[in-house]
Short mmCIF file of C-alpha atoms in Angstrom, two decimals:
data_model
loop_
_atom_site.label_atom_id
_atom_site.label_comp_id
_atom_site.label_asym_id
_atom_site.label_seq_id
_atom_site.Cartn_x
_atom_site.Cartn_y
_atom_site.Cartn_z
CA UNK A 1 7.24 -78.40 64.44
CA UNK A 2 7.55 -78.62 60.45
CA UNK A 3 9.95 -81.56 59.47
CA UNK A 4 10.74 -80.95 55.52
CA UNK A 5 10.87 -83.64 52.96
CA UNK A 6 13.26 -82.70 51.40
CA UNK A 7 15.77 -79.61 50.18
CA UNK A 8 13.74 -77.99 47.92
CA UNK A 9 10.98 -77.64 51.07
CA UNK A 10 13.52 -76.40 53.39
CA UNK A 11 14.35 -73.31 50.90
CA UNK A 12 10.91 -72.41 50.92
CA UNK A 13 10.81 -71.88 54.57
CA UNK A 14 14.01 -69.84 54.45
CA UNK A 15 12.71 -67.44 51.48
CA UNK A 16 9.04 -66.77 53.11
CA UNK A 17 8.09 -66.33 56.87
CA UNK A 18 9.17 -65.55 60.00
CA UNK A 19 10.99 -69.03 60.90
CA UNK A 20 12.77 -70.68 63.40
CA UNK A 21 15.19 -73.30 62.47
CA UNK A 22 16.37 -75.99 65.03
CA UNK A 23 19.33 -78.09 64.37
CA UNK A 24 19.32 -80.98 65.70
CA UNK A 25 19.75 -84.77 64.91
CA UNK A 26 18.81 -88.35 66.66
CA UNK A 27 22.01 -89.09 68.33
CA UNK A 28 22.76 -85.78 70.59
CA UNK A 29 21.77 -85.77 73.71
CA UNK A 30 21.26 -82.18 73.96
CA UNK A 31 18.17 -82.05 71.76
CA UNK A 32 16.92 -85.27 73.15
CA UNK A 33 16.94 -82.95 76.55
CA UNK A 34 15.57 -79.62 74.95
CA UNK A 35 12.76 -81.65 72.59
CA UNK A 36 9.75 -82.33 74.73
CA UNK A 37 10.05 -78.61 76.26
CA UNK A 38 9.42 -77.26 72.10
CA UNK A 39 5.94 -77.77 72.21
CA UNK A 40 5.48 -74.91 74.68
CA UNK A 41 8.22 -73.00 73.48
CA UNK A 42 6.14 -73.26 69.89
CA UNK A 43 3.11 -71.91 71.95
CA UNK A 44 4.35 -69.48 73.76
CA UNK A 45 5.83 -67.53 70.41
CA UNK A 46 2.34 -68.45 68.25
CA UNK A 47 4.09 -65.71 65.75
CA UNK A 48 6.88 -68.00 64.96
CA UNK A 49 6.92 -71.14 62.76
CA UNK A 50 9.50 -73.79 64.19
CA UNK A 51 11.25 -76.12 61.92
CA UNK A 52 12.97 -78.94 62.59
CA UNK A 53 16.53 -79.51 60.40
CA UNK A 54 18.49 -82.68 60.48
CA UNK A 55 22.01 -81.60 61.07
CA UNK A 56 23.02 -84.85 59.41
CA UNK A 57 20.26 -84.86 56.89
CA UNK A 58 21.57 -81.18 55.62
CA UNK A 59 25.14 -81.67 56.56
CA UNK A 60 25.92 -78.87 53.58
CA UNK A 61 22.99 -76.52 54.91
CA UNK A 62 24.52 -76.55 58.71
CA UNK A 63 27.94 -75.56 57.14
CA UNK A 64 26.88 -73.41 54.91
CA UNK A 65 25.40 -71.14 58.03
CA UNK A 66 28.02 -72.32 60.17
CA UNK A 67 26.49 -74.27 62.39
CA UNK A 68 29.10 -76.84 63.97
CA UNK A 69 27.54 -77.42 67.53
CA UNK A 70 23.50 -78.62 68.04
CA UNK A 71 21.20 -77.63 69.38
CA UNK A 72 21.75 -74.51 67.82
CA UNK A 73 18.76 -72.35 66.70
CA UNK A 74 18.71 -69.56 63.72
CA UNK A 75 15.52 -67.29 63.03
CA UNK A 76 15.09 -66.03 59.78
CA UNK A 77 12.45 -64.08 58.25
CA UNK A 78 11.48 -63.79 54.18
CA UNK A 79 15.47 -64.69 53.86
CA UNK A 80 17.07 -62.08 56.56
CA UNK A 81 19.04 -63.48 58.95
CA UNK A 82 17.84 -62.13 62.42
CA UNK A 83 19.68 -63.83 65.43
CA UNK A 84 21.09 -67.35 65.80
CA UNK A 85 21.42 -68.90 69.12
CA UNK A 86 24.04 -71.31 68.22
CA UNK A 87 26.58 -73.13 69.93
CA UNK A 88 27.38 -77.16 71.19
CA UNK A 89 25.71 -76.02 74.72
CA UNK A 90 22.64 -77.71 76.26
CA UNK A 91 19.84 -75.12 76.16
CA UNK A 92 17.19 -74.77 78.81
CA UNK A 93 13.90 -73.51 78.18
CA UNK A 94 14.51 -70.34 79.65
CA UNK A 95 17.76 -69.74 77.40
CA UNK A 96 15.78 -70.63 74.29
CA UNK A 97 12.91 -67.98 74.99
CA UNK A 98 15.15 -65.60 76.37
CA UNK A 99 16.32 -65.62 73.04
CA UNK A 100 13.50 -65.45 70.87
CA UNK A 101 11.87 -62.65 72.97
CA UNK A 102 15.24 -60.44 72.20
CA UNK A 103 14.96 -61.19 68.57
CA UNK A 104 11.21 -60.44 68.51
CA UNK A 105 11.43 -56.97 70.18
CA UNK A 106 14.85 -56.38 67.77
#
């Protein structure tokens, strides 16, 4: 999981690659829940590059794409929105690579 610096290091991501963005911050118990499963969701989609985005860190970013409940998930690849899995719902492990297996074979 890629945690960027700063703004500037987030863009990048969103203008090159096929990208996985995961909005989350310290206090929601939802991501604490869905964190330590990542790793193998990370391994089991080796074509995918996951990055981590503070929802409070880039308050303007998660309004900007309209994300108002964590942990909410948005793939993206070389700047083209391709499916967002978001909502204020815990998300199992299941849910999560449900999802990125329907936006892979999309």
């Amino acid at each position: 999981m890629i945690i960027p610096k700063d703004l500037a290091e987030l863009v990048t991501y969103v203008e090159k690659g096929k990208n996985v963005f995961f909005f989350t911050a310290d206090w929601c118990g939802d991501c604490r829940y869905i964190k330590p499963q990542l790793p193998e969701i990370e391994a089991d989609f080796p074509d995918l590059q996951f990055i981590e985005v503070d929802r409070d860190e880039y308050m303007d970013v998660a309004v900007e794409w309209n994300i108002f409940g964590i942990p909410s998930l948005v793939v993206i690849e070389d700047g083209k929105e391709l499916g967002r899995l978001v909502n204020k719902d815990r998300k199992t492990k299941e849910e999560i690579e449900a999802f990125l297996t329907s936006v892979q074979s999309a």
